[in-house]
CSV table of C-alpha atoms in Angstrom, one decimal:
chain,number,residue,atom,x,y,z
A,1,MET,CA,53.1,121.4,95.6
A,2,ILE,CA,53.5,122.8,92.0
A,3,ARG,CA,55.8,125.6,93.3
A,4,GLN,CA,58.0,123.1,95.2
A,5,THR,CA,58.2,120.8,92.1
A,6,THR,CA,59.2,123.8,90.0
A,7,PHE,CA,62.0,124.8,92.4
A,8,LEU,CA,63.2,121.2,92.4
A,9,ILE,CA,63.4,121.1,88.6
A,10,LEU,CA,65.1,124.5,88.5
A,11,GLY,CA,67.6,123.3,91.1
A,12,ILE,CA,68.5,120.2,89.1
A,13,LEU,CA,68.8,122.2,85.9
A,14,GLY,CA,71.1,124.7,87.7
A,15,LEU,CA,73.2,121.8,89.0
A,16,LEU,CA,73.5,120.4,85.5
A,17,ILE,CA,74.5,123.8,84.1
A,18,ALA,CA,77.0,124.4,86.8
A,19,VAL,CA,78.7,121.0,86.5
A,20,GLY,CA,78.2,120.5,82.8
A,21,PRO,CA,78.3,117.2,80.9
A,22,GLY,CA,81.5,115.4,81.2
A,23,GLU,CA,83.0,117.9,83.7
A,24,ALA,CA,84.8,116.5,86.8
A,25,ARG,CA,83.1,117.2,90.1
A,26,GLU,CA,84.9,118.4,93.2
A,27,PRO,CA,86.6,115.5,94.9
A,28,ASP,CA,85.2,114.5,98.2
A,29,ALA,CA,87.5,113.2,101.0
A,30,ALA,CA,84.7,111.6,103.0
A,31,ALA,CA,83.5,109.8,99.9
A,32,GLY,CA,87.1,108.6,99.4
A,33,TYR,CA,87.1,106.9,102.8
A,34,ASP,CA,83.7,105.4,102.0
A,35,HIS,CA,84.9,104.0,98.7
A,36,LEU,CA,87.9,102.3,100.4
A,37,ILE,CA,85.8,100.5,103.1
A,38,ASN,CA,82.6,99.8,101.1
A,39,THR,CA,83.5,99.4,97.4
A,40,THR,CA,85.1,96.3,96.0
A,41,TYR,CA,87.8,97.0,93.5
A,42,LEU,CA,89.1,93.4,93.7
A,43,PRO,CA,87.2,90.1,93.5
A,44,PRO,CA,86.1,88.6,96.8
A,45,TYR,CA,88.6,86.4,98.5
A,46,PHE,CA,86.6,84.4,101.1
A,47,ASP,CA,83.2,84.5,102.9
A,48,GLN,CA,82.1,85.0,106.4
A,49,GLU,CA,81.7,81.3,107.0
A,50,THR,CA,85.3,80.7,106.1
A,51,PHE,CA,86.5,83.5,108.4
A,52,ASP,CA,84.3,82.2,111.3
A,53,ASN,CA,85.9,78.8,111.0
A,54,VAL,CA,89.5,79.7,110.4
A,55,TRP,CA,90.3,78.9,114.0
A,56,ARG,CA,89.7,75.2,113.3
A,57,ILE,CA,93.1,74.9,111.5
A,58,TRP,CA,95.1,76.8,114.2
A,59,PRO,CA,97.8,74.9,116.0
A,60,GLU,CA,97.3,73.8,119.6
A,61,PRO,CA,96.8,75.1,122.3
A,62,LEU,CA,95.4,78.1,120.3
A,63,ARG,CA,92.7,75.9,118.7
A,64,SER,CA,91.4,74.6,121.9
A,65,LYS,CA,91.3,78.1,123.4
A,66,ALA,CA,89.3,79.3,120.4
A,67,GLU,CA,86.9,76.4,120.7
A,68,LYS,CA,86.0,77.3,124.2
A,69,ALA,CA,85.7,81.0,123.4
A,70,SER,CA,82.6,82.9,122.4
A,71,THR,CA,82.0,84.0,118.9
A,72,ASP,CA,83.1,87.6,119.6
A,73,GLU,CA,86.2,86.3,121.4
A,74,ARG,CA,87.1,84.1,118.5
A,75,ARG,CA,86.7,87.0,116.1
A,76,GLN,CA,89.1,89.1,118.2
A,77,MET,CA,91.6,86.2,118.3
A,78,ALA,CA,91.5,86.0,114.5
A,79,PHE,CA,91.9,89.8,114.3
A,80,ASP,CA,94.9,89.6,116.5
A,81,ARG,CA,96.5,86.7,114.7
A,82,TYR,CA,96.4,88.3,111.3
A,83,GLY,CA,96.8,91.9,112.2
A,84,LEU,CA,93.3,93.1,111.6
A,85,THR,CA,91.5,95.9,113.5
A,86,GLY,CA,87.9,97.1,113.8
A,87,ARG,CA,86.9,100.3,112.1
A,88,PRO,CA,86.9,103.5,114.2
A,89,GLU,CA,83.2,104.0,113.5
A,90,ASP,CA,82.2,100.3,113.8
A,91,PRO,CA,84.6,98.0,115.7
A,92,ALA,CA,82.7,94.8,114.7
A,93,LYS,CA,83.7,95.4,111.0
A,94,PRO,CA,87.3,94.9,109.8
A,95,LEU,CA,89.0,98.1,108.6
A,96,GLN,CA,91.2,96.1,106.2
A,97,TYR,CA,88.4,94.3,104.3
A,98,VAL,CA,85.2,95.3,102.5
A,99,VAL,CA,82.5,92.9,103.7
A,100,ASP,CA,79.4,93.0,101.5
A,101,LYS,CA,75.8,92.1,102.4
A,102,ARG,CA,76.3,88.5,101.4
A,103,GLY,CA,79.3,88.2,103.7
A,104,ASN,CA,82.0,88.2,101.1
A,105,TRP,CA,85.4,89.6,102.2
A,106,THR,CA,87.5,91.7,99.8
A,107,LEU,CA,90.9,93.1,100.6
A,108,ASN,CA,91.2,96.9,100.6
A,109,CYS,CA,94.1,99.4,100.9
A,110,PHE,CA,93.8,99.5,104.7
A,111,SER,CA,95.2,96.0,104.9
A,112,CYS,CA,98.6,97.7,104.8
A,113,HIS,CA,97.6,101.3,105.5
A,114,GLY,CA,95.3,100.9,108.5
A,115,GLY,CA,97.1,100.1,111.7
A,116,GLU,CA,96.6,100.3,115.5
A,117,VAL,CA,98.5,102.2,118.2
A,118,GLU,CA,97.7,102.3,121.9
A,119,GLY,CA,94.8,100.0,121.2
A,120,LYS,CA,93.1,102.4,118.8
A,121,PRO,CA,92.7,101.8,115.0
A,122,VAL,CA,94.1,104.6,112.9
A,123,PRO,CA,93.3,104.7,109.2
A,124,GLY,CA,96.4,105.8,107.3
A,125,LEU,CA,98.8,104.3,109.9
A,126,PRO,CA,101.1,101.6,108.6
A,127,ASN,CA,99.7,98.3,109.7
A,128,ASN,CA,102.7,96.8,111.5
A,129,ARG,CA,100.8,93.6,112.4
A,130,PHE,CA,99.3,92.6,109.1
A,131,ASP,CA,100.3,89.1,108.1
A,132,PHE,CA,99.4,88.8,104.4
A,133,ALA,CA,101.1,85.4,104.1
A,134,GLY,CA,99.5,84.1,107.3
A,135,ILE,CA,95.9,84.9,106.4
A,136,THR,CA,96.4,83.7,102.9
A,137,ASP,CA,97.7,80.3,104.0
A,138,ASP,CA,95.2,79.8,106.8
A,139,ILE,CA,92.2,80.8,104.6
A,140,ARG,CA,93.3,78.3,101.9
A,141,LEU,CA,93.5,75.5,104.5
A,142,THR,CA,90.1,76.5,105.9
A,143,LYS,CA,88.5,76.4,102.5
A,144,ALA,CA,89.9,73.0,101.9
A,145,LEU,CA,88.5,71.9,105.3
A,146,LEU,CA,85.0,73.3,104.4
A,147,GLY,CA,85.1,72.1,100.8
A,148,LYS,CA,85.0,75.7,99.5
A,149,LYS,CA,86.0,76.9,96.0
A,150,MET,CA,89.5,78.2,95.7
A,151,VAL,CA,90.3,81.5,94.0
A,152,THR,CA,93.6,82.8,92.5
A,153,THR,CA,94.7,84.5,95.8
A,154,ASP,CA,94.5,81.1,97.5
A,155,TYR,CA,97.4,79.8,95.4
A,156,SER,CA,99.4,83.0,95.0
A,157,SER,CA,101.4,82.7,98.2
A,158,LEU,CA,102.6,79.2,97.1
A,159,VAL,CA,104.4,80.8,94.1
A,160,PHE,CA,104.8,84.5,95.0
A,161,PRO,CA,106.4,85.7,98.3
A,162,MET,CA,103.8,87.7,100.3
A,163,GLY,CA,106.1,88.9,103.1
A,164,ASP,CA,108.4,87.3,105.6
A,165,ASN,CA,107.5,89.5,108.6
A,166,LYS,CA,104.3,90.9,110.0
A,167,GLY,CA,103.8,94.4,108.8
A,168,THR,CA,105.8,94.1,105.7
A,169,THR,CA,104.9,92.8,102.2
A,170,ASN,CA,106.5,92.3,98.8
A,171,ALA,CA,104.4,95.1,97.5
A,172,VAL,CA,106.9,96.6,95.0
A,173,ASN,CA,107.0,93.3,93.1
A,174,PHE,CA,103.2,93.0,93.2
A,175,GLY,CA,103.2,96.1,91.1
A,176,VAL,CA,106.0,95.0,88.8
A,177,ALA,CA,104.3,91.7,88.2
A,178,LEU,CA,100.9,93.1,87.5
A,179,ILE,CA,101.9,95.8,85.1
A,180,SER,CA,104.3,93.4,83.2
A,181,LEU,CA,101.2,91.6,81.8
A,182,ARG,CA,99.7,94.7,80.2
A,183,ASP,CA,100.4,97.4,77.6
A,184,ALA,CA,100.5,101.1,78.2
A,185,ASP,CA,96.7,101.3,77.9
A,186,LEU,CA,96.4,98.5,80.5
A,187,ASN,CA,95.2,95.9,78.0
A,188,PHE,CA,96.4,92.4,78.6
A,189,VAL,CA,99.2,91.3,76.4
A,190,PRO,CA,98.9,87.7,75.1
A,191,GLY,CA,101.8,85.6,76.1
A,192,ALA,CA,103.3,88.2,78.5
A,193,SER,CA,105.1,86.8,81.5
A,194,PHE,CA,106.6,88.1,84.7
A,195,PRO,CA,110.1,89.6,84.5
A,196,ARG,CA,112.9,88.6,86.7
A,197,MET,CA,112.3,90.2,90.2
A,198,LEU,CA,114.3,90.8,93.3
A,199,HIS,CA,111.9,89.9,96.0
A,200,HIS,CA,112.1,91.9,99.2
A,201,ASP,CA,109.9,93.2,102.0
A,202,MET,CA,108.7,96.8,102.5
A,203,GLU,CA,106.9,98.6,105.4
A,204,PRO,CA,104.1,100.9,104.1
A,205,PRO,CA,104.5,104.6,104.7
A,206,PRO,CA,102.1,106.7,106.7
A,207,TRP,CA,99.3,108.0,104.5
A,208,TRP,CA,99.4,111.5,106.2
A,209,HIS,CA,102.8,112.0,104.5
A,210,PHE,CA,101.0,112.0,101.1
A,211,SER,CA,100.0,115.7,101.2
A,212,GLN,CA,103.6,116.7,101.8
A,213,LYS,CA,105.0,115.0,98.8
A,214,GLU,CA,105.2,115.7,95.0
A,215,ASN,CA,106.6,112.2,94.2
A,216,ILE,CA,105.7,109.0,96.0
A,217,TYR,CA,107.6,105.9,97.2
A,218,ILE,CA,110.8,105.7,99.2
A,219,ASP,CA,112.9,106.2,96.0
A,220,GLY,CA,110.6,109.1,94.9
A,221,PHE,CA,110.4,107.9,91.4
A,222,ALA,CA,106.7,108.4,90.6
A,223,PRO,CA,104.9,111.7,90.3
A,224,LYS,CA,101.8,111.8,92.6
A,225,GLY,CA,98.4,111.5,91.0
A,226,HIS,CA,95.0,109.8,91.5
A,227,ARG,CA,95.7,107.3,88.7
A,228,ALA,CA,98.7,106.0,90.5
A,229,LEU,CA,96.5,104.9,93.4
A,230,LEU,CA,94.8,102.4,91.1
A,231,GLN,CA,97.9,100.3,90.4
A,232,PHE,CA,97.1,97.5,92.9
A,233,THR,CA,93.7,96.8,91.3
A,234,MET,CA,95.4,95.3,88.2
A,235,VAL,CA,94.0,91.8,88.8
A,236,ARG,CA,92.9,89.6,85.9
A,237,SER,CA,89.2,90.3,86.4
A,238,ASN,CA,89.8,94.1,86.0
A,239,GLY,CA,90.1,94.9,82.3
A,240,ALA,CA,91.5,98.1,80.8
A,241,LYS,CA,88.2,99.9,80.8
A,242,SER,CA,87.7,99.5,84.5
A,243,PHE,CA,90.5,101.9,85.4
A,244,PRO,CA,89.1,105.1,83.7
A,245,ALA,CA,85.7,104.1,84.9
A,246,ARG,CA,87.0,104.4,88.5
A,247,GLU,CA,88.9,107.7,88.2
A,248,ASP,CA,86.2,109.7,90.0
A,249,ASP,CA,86.3,107.3,92.9
A,250,PHE,CA,90.1,107.6,93.2
A,251,ARG,CA,90.0,111.4,92.9
A,252,ASP,CA,88.0,111.1,96.1
A,253,VAL,CA,90.5,108.7,97.5
A,254,TYR,CA,93.3,111.2,96.6
A,255,ALA,CA,91.4,113.9,98.4
A,256,TYR,CA,91.0,111.6,101.4
A,257,LEU,CA,94.7,110.8,101.6
A,258,SER,CA,95.5,114.5,101.2
A,259,SER,CA,93.2,115.4,104.2
A,260,LEU,CA,94.8,113.0,106.7
A,261,GLU,CA,96.7,114.3,109.7
A,262,PRO,CA,98.9,112.4,112.1
A,263,PRO,CA,97.6,111.2,115.4
A,264,LYS,CA,98.8,113.2,118.4
A,265,TYR,CA,101.0,111.7,121.1
A,266,ALA,CA,98.9,111.3,124.2
A,267,GLY,CA,101.6,110.4,126.7
A,268,GLU,CA,103.6,112.7,129.0
A,269,ILE,CA,105.8,115.3,127.3
A,270,ASP,CA,108.6,117.3,129.0
A,271,GLU,CA,108.3,120.7,127.4
A,272,LYS,CA,111.7,121.8,128.5
A,273,LYS,CA,113.3,118.9,126.7
A,274,VAL,CA,111.1,119.5,123.7
A,275,ALA,CA,112.4,123.1,123.4
A,276,ALA,CA,116.0,121.9,123.6
A,277,GLY,CA,115.2,119.0,121.2
A,278,ARG,CA,113.8,121.4,118.6
A,279,ILE,CA,117.0,123.3,118.5
A,280,VAL,CA,119.1,120.2,118.1
A,281,PHE,CA,116.7,118.8,115.5
A,282,ASN,CA,116.7,121.9,113.4
A,283,LYS,CA,120.4,122.1,113.5
A,284,ASN,CA,121.1,118.5,112.6
A,285,CYS,CA,118.0,116.8,111.1
A,286,SER,CA,115.8,119.4,109.3
A,287,GLU,CA,118.0,119.7,106.2
A,288,CYS,CA,116.7,116.2,105.2
A,289,HIS,CA,113.5,115.7,107.2
A,290,GLY,CA,112.1,119.3,107.1
A,291,THR,CA,110.9,121.7,109.8
A,292,TYR,CA,107.7,121.6,111.9
A,293,GLY,CA,105.3,124.0,113.5
A,294,GLU,CA,104.9,127.5,112.0
A,295,ASN,CA,106.4,127.9,108.6
A,296,ALA,CA,106.9,124.2,108.3
A,297,SER,CA,108.7,122.9,105.2
A,298,TYR,CA,109.6,119.6,103.7
A,299,PRO,CA,112.5,119.4,101.2
A,300,GLN,CA,111.8,115.9,99.7
A,301,ARG,CA,115.5,115.5,99.6
A,302,MET,CA,117.0,112.5,97.8
A,303,ILE,CA,119.9,111.0,99.7
A,304,PRO,CA,122.5,108.9,97.7
A,305,ILE,CA,122.5,105.3,98.7
A,306,ASP,CA,126.2,105.4,99.7
A,307,ASP,CA,125.5,108.3,102.1
A,308,ILE,CA,122.4,106.9,103.8
A,309,ALA,CA,123.8,103.3,103.7
A,310,THR,CA,120.5,101.7,104.6
A,311,ASP,CA,119.4,98.4,103.0
A,312,ARG,CA,119.6,98.9,99.2
A,313,ALA,CA,117.4,96.0,98.1
A,314,ARG,CA,114.4,98.3,97.5
A,315,LEU,CA,116.5,100.6,95.3
A,316,ASP,CA,117.9,97.7,93.3
A,317,ALA,CA,114.6,95.9,92.9
A,318,LEU,CA,113.3,98.4,90.4
A,319,SER,CA,115.4,98.9,87.3
A,320,PRO,CA,115.1,102.0,85.1
A,321,GLU,CA,113.1,99.9,82.7
A,322,HIS,CA,110.6,99.0,85.4
A,323,ARG,CA,110.1,102.6,86.2
A,324,GLN,CA,109.8,103.6,82.6
A,325,VAL,CA,107.2,101.0,81.9
A,326,TYR,CA,105.1,102.6,84.6
A,327,GLY,CA,106.0,106.1,83.5
A,328,LYS,CA,104.8,105.5,79.9
A,329,SER,CA,101.5,103.9,81.0
A,330,TRP,CA,98.0,105.3,81.6
A,331,PHE,CA,98.9,105.5,85.4
A,332,ASN,CA,101.3,108.3,84.6
A,333,ASN,CA,99.3,109.9,81.7
A,334,TYR,CA,101.5,108.1,79.2
A,335,GLY,CA,104.6,110.1,80.2
A,336,ASP,CA,102.9,113.5,80.0
A,337,LYS,CA,103.1,113.9,83.8
A,338,GLU,CA,106.4,115.4,84.5
A,339,GLY,CA,108.7,114.4,87.3
A,340,LEU,CA,109.3,110.6,86.8
A,341,ILE,CA,112.8,109.6,88.0
A,342,ALA,CA,113.8,106.4,86.1
A,343,ASP,CA,117.2,106.0,87.9
A,344,PRO,CA,117.1,107.5,91.4
A,345,GLU,CA,120.4,107.6,93.2
A,346,GLY,CA,119.1,106.6,96.6
A,347,TYR,CA,116.1,107.1,99.0
A,348,VAL,CA,114.1,110.2,99.8
A,349,ALA,CA,114.2,111.2,103.5
A,350,PRO,CA,110.6,111.0,104.7
A,351,PRO,CA,108.7,113.6,106.6
A,352,LEU,CA,108.6,112.8,110.4
A,353,SER,CA,105.0,114.0,111.2
A,354,GLY,CA,103.4,111.4,113.4
A,355,VAL,CA,106.7,109.5,113.6
A,356,TRP,CA,106.0,108.4,117.2
A,357,ALA,CA,103.2,106.2,116.0
A,358,SER,CA,104.7,104.6,112.9
A,359,ALA,CA,107.1,102.0,114.4
A,360,PRO,CA,109.0,100.0,113.3
A,361,TYR,CA,111.3,102.2,111.3
A,362,PHE,CA,113.3,102.4,108.1
A,363,HIS,CA,111.7,101.5,104.8
A,364,ASN,CA,112.0,97.7,105.6
A,365,GLY,CA,110.7,97.9,109.1
A,366,SER,CA,114.0,96.7,110.6
A,367,VAL,CA,114.4,99.1,113.6
A,368,PRO,CA,111.8,98.7,116.4
A,369,THR,CA,112.0,102.1,118.2
A,370,LEU,CA,113.0,105.7,117.7
A,371,TRP,CA,115.6,105.2,120.4
A,372,HIS,CA,117.3,102.5,118.3
A,373,VAL,CA,117.2,104.9,115.3
A,374,LEU,CA,119.1,107.4,117.4
A,375,HIS,CA,121.5,104.7,118.6
A,376,PRO,CA,122.8,102.9,115.5
A,377,GLU,CA,125.3,100.7,117.3
A,378,GLN,CA,122.6,99.3,119.7
A,379,ARG,CA,120.1,98.2,117.1
A,380,PRO,CA,119.2,94.6,117.8
A,381,LYS,CA,120.4,92.0,115.2
A,382,ILE,CA,117.4,89.8,115.9
A,383,TRP,CA,114.2,90.9,117.7
A,384,GLN,CA,110.8,89.6,118.4
A,385,TRP,CA,107.5,91.2,119.1
A,386,ASP,CA,106.6,91.1,122.8
A,387,GLY,CA,102.9,91.9,122.9
A,388,LYS,CA,101.1,94.9,121.3
A,389,SER,CA,101.8,97.5,124.1
A,390,TYR,CA,103.5,100.7,123.1
A,391,ASN,CA,107.0,101.3,124.4
A,392,HIS,CA,106.9,104.9,125.7
A,393,GLN,CA,110.4,104.9,127.0
A,394,ARG,CA,112.0,104.1,123.7
A,395,MET,CA,109.1,105.2,121.5
A,396,GLY,CA,108.1,102.2,119.4
A,397,ILE,CA,107.0,98.7,119.6
A,398,THR,CA,107.8,96.4,122.6
A,399,THR,CA,110.3,93.7,121.7
A,400,LYS,CA,112.6,91.1,123.0
A,401,GLN,CA,116.2,90.9,121.8
A,402,LEU,CA,117.3,87.4,120.7
A,403,THR,CA,120.6,85.8,119.9
A,404,GLU,CA,119.1,83.5,117.3
A,405,VAL,CA,115.7,82.7,115.7
A,406,PRO,CA,113.9,80.2,117.9
A,407,LYS,CA,113.5,76.7,116.4
A,408,GLY,CA,110.1,75.0,116.0
A,409,LEU,CA,108.0,78.2,115.7
A,410,HIS,CA,104.7,78.0,113.7
A,411,ALA,CA,105.1,80.0,110.5
A,412,ILE,CA,102.9,82.9,111.8
A,413,ASP,CA,104.9,83.1,115.0
A,414,LYS,CA,108.1,83.0,113.1
A,415,ARG,CA,107.0,86.1,111.1
A,416,GLU,CA,107.0,88.0,114.5
A,417,VAL,CA,110.8,87.5,114.6
A,418,PHE,CA,112.9,90.0,112.6
A,419,ASP,CA,116.3,88.8,111.6
A,420,THR,CA,118.3,91.7,110.2
A,421,SER,CA,121.0,89.4,108.7
A,422,ARG,CA,118.5,88.2,106.0
A,423,PHE,CA,118.4,89.7,102.5
A,424,GLY,CA,116.6,93.0,102.3
A,425,LYS,CA,116.2,93.3,106.1
A,426,SER,CA,119.4,95.1,107.2
A,427,ALA,CA,119.1,97.7,110.0
A,428,THR,CA,122.4,99.4,109.2
A,429,GLY,CA,122.8,102.9,107.9
A,430,HIS,CA,121.4,106.3,108.8
A,431,ASP,CA,124.4,106.7,111.2
A,432,TYR,CA,124.0,110.5,111.5
A,433,PRO,CA,122.8,110.4,115.1
A,434,ASN,CA,126.4,109.3,116.0
A,435,ASN,CA,127.3,113.0,115.7
A,436,LEU,CA,125.0,113.8,118.7
A,437,THR,CA,125.7,113.5,122.4
A,438,GLU,CA,123.6,111.3,124.6
A,439,GLU,CA,121.9,114.4,126.0
A,440,GLU,CA,121.1,115.7,122.5
A,441,LYS,CA,119.7,112.3,121.5
A,442,ASP,CA,117.5,112.4,124.6
A,443,VAL,CA,116.0,115.8,123.9
A,444,VAL,CA,115.5,115.0,120.2
A,445,LEU,CA,113.6,111.8,121.2
A,446,GLU,CA,111.3,114.0,123.3
A,447,TYR,CA,110.8,116.5,120.5
A,448,LEU,CA,109.8,113.8,118.0
A,449,LYS,CA,106.8,113.0,120.2
A,450,THR,CA,105.4,116.4,119.2
A,451,LEU,CA,105.6,116.2,115.4
């Protein structure tokens, strides 16, 4: 027993000597995932009782259907309504929220970055069904019904746009608003107010692209770093000291993001077409989107906005001043971290690994399938979700094409209708596939399944 105790003490001393006081430990990717699903970095939003009763404020006939359903069936109906999924390791728990032992629900990063394809939850996949505005509005009404205490988030959607379509959010302006109230050290500035903002919606990028990039975001303005991942925890209850205190956690999160790989396409693949598609792709697309397979490369190429000609609302929404405020803050090591681009000329062409799974496409989520990406003239002006099944023929989400937005839709159902004529939602641009023949487009589509 004495000998075992001696070895234990020596082992602890050896660990302390090896790591040393104040020295950073090796980041742990598995711990990073655990932090995201089990650690609360924001205040709780609602409790289990509220979520269990949210069906009571649903419109008919959905409410009557929920009333007759079992508890598990109602839970699944709520998950479907708001774009939530179970966790891969525990389907009964939401991937998109931390649920503590007291039943309090707190939003986490997987709300936007944890989606589903072919019925399977995929951490790191853009959540193309998440309805931030919908769940915020319905939870507020349910709290009022139950006599529950309201929190800041309950009122936020009344004054700040959350997102006009499922799967997209006004995330850029969340960041602009939150940092505008703080100084470079992230202390609150008395009397500070929100700047003028250009509200627009964005679709989140796949997290498995993170390891391929040096700069993040569609305009590539921000150098990558673990501190940058803490931006969206800038709520009032998190003071300046909370950010350095959580750096080790987010070093783990950084390692987790860097470890992610795209899901593999499980459908049928025509290898002959794939071989032909690889040749066409490498000749016409790889200059911007990179190469795949052995000796893969990603150029992180910035495309001028007039060349790419996609919706420019995202580019215009951040001014050079907005970007410099971030660049001179703690998040970017007070400007010591090189690579900030205060005035980018356009958008960075993204990697295409796992592109088959990440519909809809473009940074605003305006194009429902890869087939439509390759056929610019046939992109639908108005489209609506048609169930959750995957469209293997056109590679993307299953939709109905409409001539107008249906009247009388409930707000949540209306957010399933994408109108590309609205501000920030254009599906134009990226016309380069017009240089390809139909046969070339067909084989490129097949090749994209394999990336």
